[in-house]
mmCIF file of C-alpha atoms in Angstrom:
data_model
loop_
_atom_site.group_PDB
_atom_site.id
_atom_site.type_symbol
_atom_site.label_atom_id
_atom_site.label_comp_id
_atom_site.label_asym_id
_atom_site.label_seq_id
_atom_site.Cartn_x
_atom_site.Cartn_y
_atom_site.Cartn_z
ATOM 1 C CA ALA A 1 107.272 84.886 86.857
ATOM 2 C CA GLN A 2 108.024 88.550 86.538
ATOM 3 C CA ARG A 3 110.561 90.003 88.933
ATOM 4 C CA VAL A 4 112.457 93.238 89.493
ATOM 5 C CA THR A 5 115.798 93.214 91.268
ATOM 6 C CA GLN A 6 117.513 96.199 92.813
ATOM 7 C CA PRO A 7 120.755 94.823 94.207
ATOM 8 C CA GLU A 8 121.709 97.808 96.375
ATOM 9 C CA LYS A 9 119.748 98.704 99.486
ATOM 10 C CA LEU A 10 121.821 101.836 100.051
ATOM 11 C CA LEU A 11 123.925 103.998 97.776
ATOM 12 C CA SER A 12 125.917 106.855 99.252
ATOM 13 C CA VAL A 13 127.660 109.500 97.168
ATOM 14 C CA PHE A 14 128.961 113.028 97.559
ATOM 15 C CA LYS A 15 127.324 116.010 95.912
ATOM 16 C CA GLY A 16 128.480 116.365 92.324
ATOM 17 C CA ALA A 17 129.398 112.702 91.928
ATOM 18 C CA PRO A 18 127.763 110.534 89.259
ATOM 19 C CA VAL A 19 124.980 108.215 90.355
ATOM 20 C CA GLU A 20 123.808 104.905 88.946
ATOM 21 C CA LEU A 21 121.013 102.961 90.581
ATOM 22 C CA LYS A 22 120.800 99.457 89.221
ATOM 23 C CA CYS A 23 117.646 97.669 88.154
ATOM 24 C CA ASN A 24 117.356 94.282 86.488
ATOM 25 C CA TYR A 25 114.156 92.569 85.516
ATOM 26 C CA SER A 26 112.889 89.198 84.374
ATOM 27 C CA TYR A 27 109.968 89.051 81.978
ATOM 28 C CA SER A 28 109.598 87.121 78.764
ATOM 29 C CA GLY A 29 107.433 89.719 77.027
ATOM 30 C CA SER A 30 107.916 93.412 76.231
ATOM 31 C CA PRO A 31 107.832 95.254 79.551
ATOM 32 C CA GLU A 32 107.141 98.844 80.374
ATOM 33 C CA LEU A 33 109.689 100.025 82.961
ATOM 34 C CA PHE A 34 109.313 102.811 85.512
ATOM 35 C CA TRP A 35 111.312 104.557 88.185
ATOM 36 C CA TYR A 36 109.361 105.835 91.176
ATOM 37 C CA VAL A 37 110.834 108.045 93.907
ATOM 38 C CA GLN A 38 109.782 108.675 97.481
ATOM 39 C CA TYR A 39 111.243 111.714 99.211
ATOM 40 C CA SER A 40 111.192 111.916 102.992
ATOM 41 C CA ARG A 41 107.623 112.184 104.315
ATOM 42 C CA GLN A 42 106.172 112.368 100.812
ATOM 43 C CA ARG A 43 104.166 109.952 98.735
ATOM 44 C CA LEU A 44 105.514 107.678 96.059
ATOM 45 C CA GLN A 45 105.693 109.538 92.743
ATOM 46 C CA LEU A 46 106.668 108.724 89.200
ATOM 47 C CA LEU A 47 110.141 109.903 88.231
ATOM 48 C CA LEU A 48 110.287 108.571 84.695
ATOM 49 C CA ARG A 49 109.106 105.776 82.466
ATOM 50 C CA HIS A 50 110.841 104.054 79.609
ATOM 51 C CA ILE A 51 108.205 104.811 76.991
ATOM 52 C CA SER A 52 108.389 108.580 77.442
ATOM 53 C CA ARG A 53 112.176 108.738 77.052
ATOM 54 C CA GLU A 54 112.297 111.966 79.036
ATOM 55 C CA SER A 55 114.987 113.244 81.362
ATOM 56 C CA ILE A 56 113.462 114.282 84.670
ATOM 57 C CA LYS A 57 115.480 116.266 87.248
ATOM 58 C CA GLY A 58 118.600 115.298 85.324
ATOM 59 C CA PHE A 59 117.905 111.567 85.627
ATOM 60 C CA THR A 60 117.845 109.236 82.629
ATOM 61 C CA ALA A 61 117.283 105.527 82.220
ATOM 62 C CA ASP A 62 117.812 103.344 79.188
ATOM 63 C CA LEU A 63 116.103 100.033 78.650
ATOM 64 C CA ASN A 64 118.661 97.377 77.714
ATOM 65 C CA LYS A 65 116.698 94.327 76.599
ATOM 66 C CA GLY A 66 119.836 92.261 76.067
ATOM 67 C CA GLU A 67 120.922 92.720 79.673
ATOM 68 C CA THR A 68 117.318 93.060 80.937
ATOM 69 C CA SER A 69 118.292 96.210 82.773
ATOM 70 C CA PHE A 70 116.870 99.684 83.321
ATOM 71 C CA HIS A 71 119.517 101.492 85.338
ATOM 72 C CA LEU A 72 118.858 105.030 86.553
ATOM 73 C CA LYS A 73 121.648 107.528 86.028
ATOM 74 C CA LYS A 74 122.500 111.097 86.855
ATOM 75 C CA PRO A 75 125.843 112.702 86.026
ATOM 76 C CA PHE A 76 125.994 115.059 89.019
ATOM 77 C CA ALA A 77 124.099 114.201 92.195
ATOM 78 C CA GLN A 78 122.446 116.904 94.287
ATOM 79 C CA GLU A 79 121.594 116.778 97.997
ATOM 80 C CA GLU A 80 117.897 117.042 97.132
ATOM 81 C CA ASP A 81 118.174 113.751 95.235
ATOM 82 C CA SER A 82 118.397 111.915 98.551
ATOM 83 C CA ALA A 83 115.364 109.628 98.589
ATOM 84 C CA MET A 84 114.127 106.081 98.158
ATOM 85 C CA TYR A 85 114.061 104.909 94.552
ATOM 86 C CA TYR A 86 111.965 102.022 93.269
ATOM 87 C CA CYS A 87 112.205 100.364 89.888
ATOM 88 C CA ALA A 88 108.957 98.858 88.633
ATOM 89 C CA LEU A 89 107.749 96.764 85.714
ATOM 90 C CA SER A 90 104.415 96.565 83.984
ATOM 91 C CA ARG A 91 103.473 93.838 81.532
ATOM 92 C CA SER A 92 101.399 96.265 79.501
ATOM 93 C CA TYR A 93 101.464 99.848 78.270
ATOM 94 C CA ASN A 94 97.849 100.040 79.436
ATOM 95 C CA THR A 95 96.458 99.598 82.928
ATOM 96 C CA ASP A 96 98.157 96.762 84.792
ATOM 97 C CA LYS A 97 99.763 96.178 88.145
ATOM 98 C CA LEU A 98 103.258 97.449 88.816
ATOM 99 C CA ILE A 99 105.809 94.907 90.007
ATOM 100 C CA PHE A 100 108.275 96.710 92.218
ATOM 101 C CA GLY A 101 111.815 96.042 93.294
ATOM 102 C CA THR A 102 112.803 96.352 96.932
ATOM 103 C CA GLY A 103 114.134 99.866 96.474
ATOM 104 C CA THR A 104 117.468 101.636 96.834
ATOM 105 C CA ARG A 105 118.030 104.444 99.290
ATOM 106 C CA LEU A 106 120.216 107.171 97.797
ATOM 107 C CA GLN A 107 122.090 109.389 100.219
ATOM 108 C CA VAL A 108 123.867 112.420 98.791
ATOM 109 C CA PHE A 109 126.302 114.023 101.196
ATOM 110 C CA PRO A 110 127.334 117.695 100.946
ATOM 111 C CA GLU B 1 93.854 118.868 92.745
ATOM 112 C CA ALA B 2 94.304 116.975 95.987
ATOM 113 C CA GLY B 3 95.630 113.819 94.380
ATOM 114 C CA VAL B 4 94.716 110.406 95.724
ATOM 115 C CA VAL B 5 93.235 110.713 99.204
ATOM 116 C CA GLN B 6 93.491 107.987 101.823
ATOM 117 C CA SER B 7 92.226 107.742 105.364
ATOM 118 C CA PRO B 8 93.126 107.124 108.047
ATOM 119 C CA ARG B 9 96.830 107.864 107.795
ATOM 120 C CA TYR B 10 97.637 105.726 110.828
ATOM 121 C CA LYS B 11 95.745 102.952 112.562
ATOM 122 C CA ILE B 12 96.664 100.903 115.612
ATOM 123 C CA ILE B 13 94.495 97.931 116.509
ATOM 124 C CA GLU B 14 94.721 94.729 118.478
ATOM 125 C CA LYS B 15 94.864 91.412 116.679
ATOM 126 C CA LYS B 16 91.557 89.847 115.768
ATOM 127 C CA GLN B 17 89.945 93.277 115.447
ATOM 128 C CA PRO B 18 88.488 94.498 112.119
ATOM 129 C CA VAL B 19 89.919 97.500 110.261
ATOM 130 C CA ALA B 20 88.930 99.425 107.154
ATOM 131 C CA PHE B 21 90.820 101.769 104.871
ATOM 132 C CA TRP B 22 89.290 104.283 102.495
ATOM 133 C CA CYS B 23 90.590 105.672 99.219
ATOM 134 C CA ASN B 24 89.341 108.410 96.912
ATOM 135 C CA PRO B 25 91.159 108.364 93.557
ATOM 136 C CA ILE B 26 91.918 111.283 91.270
ATOM 137 C CA SER B 27 88.779 112.445 89.520
ATOM 138 C CA GLY B 28 88.315 110.712 86.182
ATOM 139 C CA HIS B 29 90.699 107.857 86.925
ATOM 140 C CA ASN B 30 88.807 104.660 86.143
ATOM 141 C CA THR B 31 91.507 102.321 87.422
ATOM 142 C CA LEU B 32 92.133 101.976 91.143
ATOM 143 C CA TYR B 33 94.786 99.847 92.831
ATOM 144 C CA TRP B 34 95.388 98.701 96.393
ATOM 145 C CA TYR B 35 98.988 97.795 97.214
ATOM 146 C CA LEU B 36 100.548 96.365 100.360
ATOM 147 C CA GLN B 37 104.023 97.506 101.350
ATOM 148 C CA ASN B 38 105.870 95.572 104.023
ATOM 149 C CA LEU B 39 108.879 97.101 105.752
ATOM 150 C CA GLY B 40 111.922 97.050 103.514
ATOM 151 C CA GLN B 41 109.965 95.862 100.484
ATOM 152 C CA GLY B 42 108.412 97.411 97.434
ATOM 153 C CA PRO B 43 104.638 97.671 97.093
ATOM 154 C CA GLU B 44 102.767 94.535 95.997
ATOM 155 C CA LEU B 45 99.356 94.574 94.371
ATOM 156 C CA LEU B 46 96.391 93.347 96.382
ATOM 157 C CA ILE B 47 93.588 94.222 93.984
ATOM 158 C CA ARG B 48 92.944 96.282 90.849
ATOM 159 C CA TYR B 49 89.615 97.772 89.806
ATOM 160 C CA GLU B 50 88.482 98.926 86.404
ATOM 161 C CA ASN B 51 85.527 101.133 87.333
ATOM 162 C CA GLU B 52 83.559 98.996 89.793
ATOM 163 C CA GLU B 53 84.862 95.648 88.548
ATOM 164 C CA ALA B 54 87.720 93.851 90.316
ATOM 165 C CA VAL B 55 89.842 92.649 87.400
ATOM 166 C CA ASP B 56 92.861 91.367 89.333
ATOM 167 C CA ASP B 57 92.423 90.139 92.903
ATOM 168 C CA SER B 58 94.676 87.105 92.689
ATOM 169 C CA GLN B 59 96.954 88.377 95.478
ATOM 170 C CA LEU B 60 94.154 89.337 97.871
ATOM 171 C CA PRO B 61 93.924 86.924 100.855
ATOM 172 C CA LYS B 62 90.216 86.396 100.543
ATOM 173 C CA ASP B 63 89.784 84.605 103.847
ATOM 174 C CA ARG B 64 90.281 87.848 105.739
ATOM 175 C CA PHE B 65 90.562 90.671 103.206
ATOM 176 C CA SER B 66 87.738 92.212 101.215
ATOM 177 C CA ALA B 67 87.410 95.271 99.040
ATOM 178 C CA GLU B 68 84.697 97.164 97.264
ATOM 179 C CA ARG B 69 84.306 100.017 94.808
ATOM 180 C CA LEU B 70 80.564 100.192 94.549
ATOM 181 C CA LYS B 71 80.072 103.276 92.376
ATOM 182 C CA GLY B 72 83.343 103.075 90.519
ATOM 183 C CA VAL B 73 84.840 106.009 92.412
ATOM 184 C CA ASP B 74 86.064 105.612 95.979
ATOM 185 C CA SER B 75 87.019 102.282 97.468
ATOM 186 C CA THR B 76 87.242 100.540 100.828
ATOM 187 C CA LEU B 77 89.645 97.783 101.831
ATOM 188 C CA LYS B 78 88.769 95.745 104.908
ATOM 189 C CA ILE B 79 90.601 93.215 107.044
ATOM 190 C CA GLN B 80 88.670 91.015 109.421
ATOM 191 C CA PRO B 81 90.134 89.713 111.622
ATOM 192 C CA ALA B 82 93.528 91.414 111.574
ATOM 193 C CA GLU B 83 96.661 89.417 112.340
ATOM 194 C CA LEU B 84 100.060 90.559 113.571
ATOM 195 C CA GLY B 85 101.525 89.967 110.115
ATOM 196 C CA ASP B 86 99.134 92.473 108.572
ATOM 197 C CA SER B 87 101.163 95.345 110.011
ATOM 198 C CA ALA B 88 102.271 97.258 106.926
ATOM 199 C CA VAL B 89 101.543 100.307 104.800
ATOM 200 C CA TYR B 90 98.468 100.045 102.592
ATOM 201 C CA LEU B 91 98.743 102.177 99.469
ATOM 202 C CA CYS B 92 96.034 103.219 97.067
ATOM 203 C CA ALA B 93 96.798 104.371 93.541
ATOM 204 C CA SER B 94 94.796 105.412 90.512
ATOM 205 C CA SER B 95 95.494 105.850 86.830
ATOM 206 C CA LEU B 96 94.094 106.566 83.424
ATOM 207 C CA GLU B 97 94.541 104.091 80.570
ATOM 208 C CA ASN B 98 98.235 104.993 80.156
ATOM 209 C CA ASN B 99 99.093 103.236 83.435
ATOM 210 C CA GLU B 100 100.844 106.230 84.984
ATOM 211 C CA GLN B 101 99.875 105.447 88.554
ATOM 212 C CA PHE B 102 99.432 108.171 91.139
ATOM 213 C CA PHE B 103 99.787 107.056 94.730
ATOM 214 C CA GLY B 104 98.126 108.197 97.887
ATOM 215 C CA PRO B 105 100.014 108.847 101.138
ATOM 216 C CA GLY B 106 99.192 105.389 102.465
ATOM 217 C CA THR B 107 97.735 104.064 105.696
ATOM 218 C CA ARG B 108 100.228 102.686 108.191
ATOM 219 C CA LEU B 109 98.615 99.808 110.080
ATOM 220 C CA THR B 110 100.028 98.467 113.326
ATOM 221 C CA VAL B 111 98.497 95.299 114.755
ATOM 222 C CA LEU B 112 99.342 94.645 118.411
#
C-alpha cells in the first residue's frame, strides 16, 4: 500500500535558520510528489511538486528514489513561513487521489 | 476567480441527523475530489469524479455516505445518519488533467 510519512509533528526554528521538513514515502511505482501548505485560517494550497522542479518562496525539494524521500528545504526561514506543511503522493502524473502525510507544523520565531 | 467554493463552512448537528455539503469547483475543472480530514491527520480521499462519473469511491462508507455530481459541475456529499465519529473537516478539491489540485476552504462538521 502507498504511504507517506512525516516523522515530525512540530518543527521550531529561529528566523534565518535553515529548515528541513522530512517526508518519506512507500510506493513501488514511479510517484509524483507534492508539498502542500496551509497558512493560518487559509485553505490548503500547493507549494511545489516534484515534476515542475521549481523553487517556490525559497523552498526546494528533491526526490530521492533510493531513500524514497522528498524532503522540503529552505536555507533561511522567515516568520511568514510558519504554517502546516503536508507531503503528498500521487500514483500518476494525471488525475488521481493524493495520499497525504500527517503534516508538520513549522514555527519560525523572530 | 473565486476558487473552489464550499458551503456551509461550519455545521453542528446531533447524531443520527442527516447533513449535506456542497462544492462548486473551479470552472473548467473536470475532476472533483471529496476528502475527509480528521484532527491531526492529513486529508484522505472519499470519492473522485471525472465529470459526472465516480471513478474512485472505494473509501466512501456507502452505508451512510452518498455523493452526486449530476451535471458534471457542482457536487453534493451527504451523510445519513451522522455518527459522532463523522466529526471532521470535509474538503473539496478540483483539478485539470495535470493533477494540480485546488482545495476549497472546507466544511467543519461537529456531531453532538
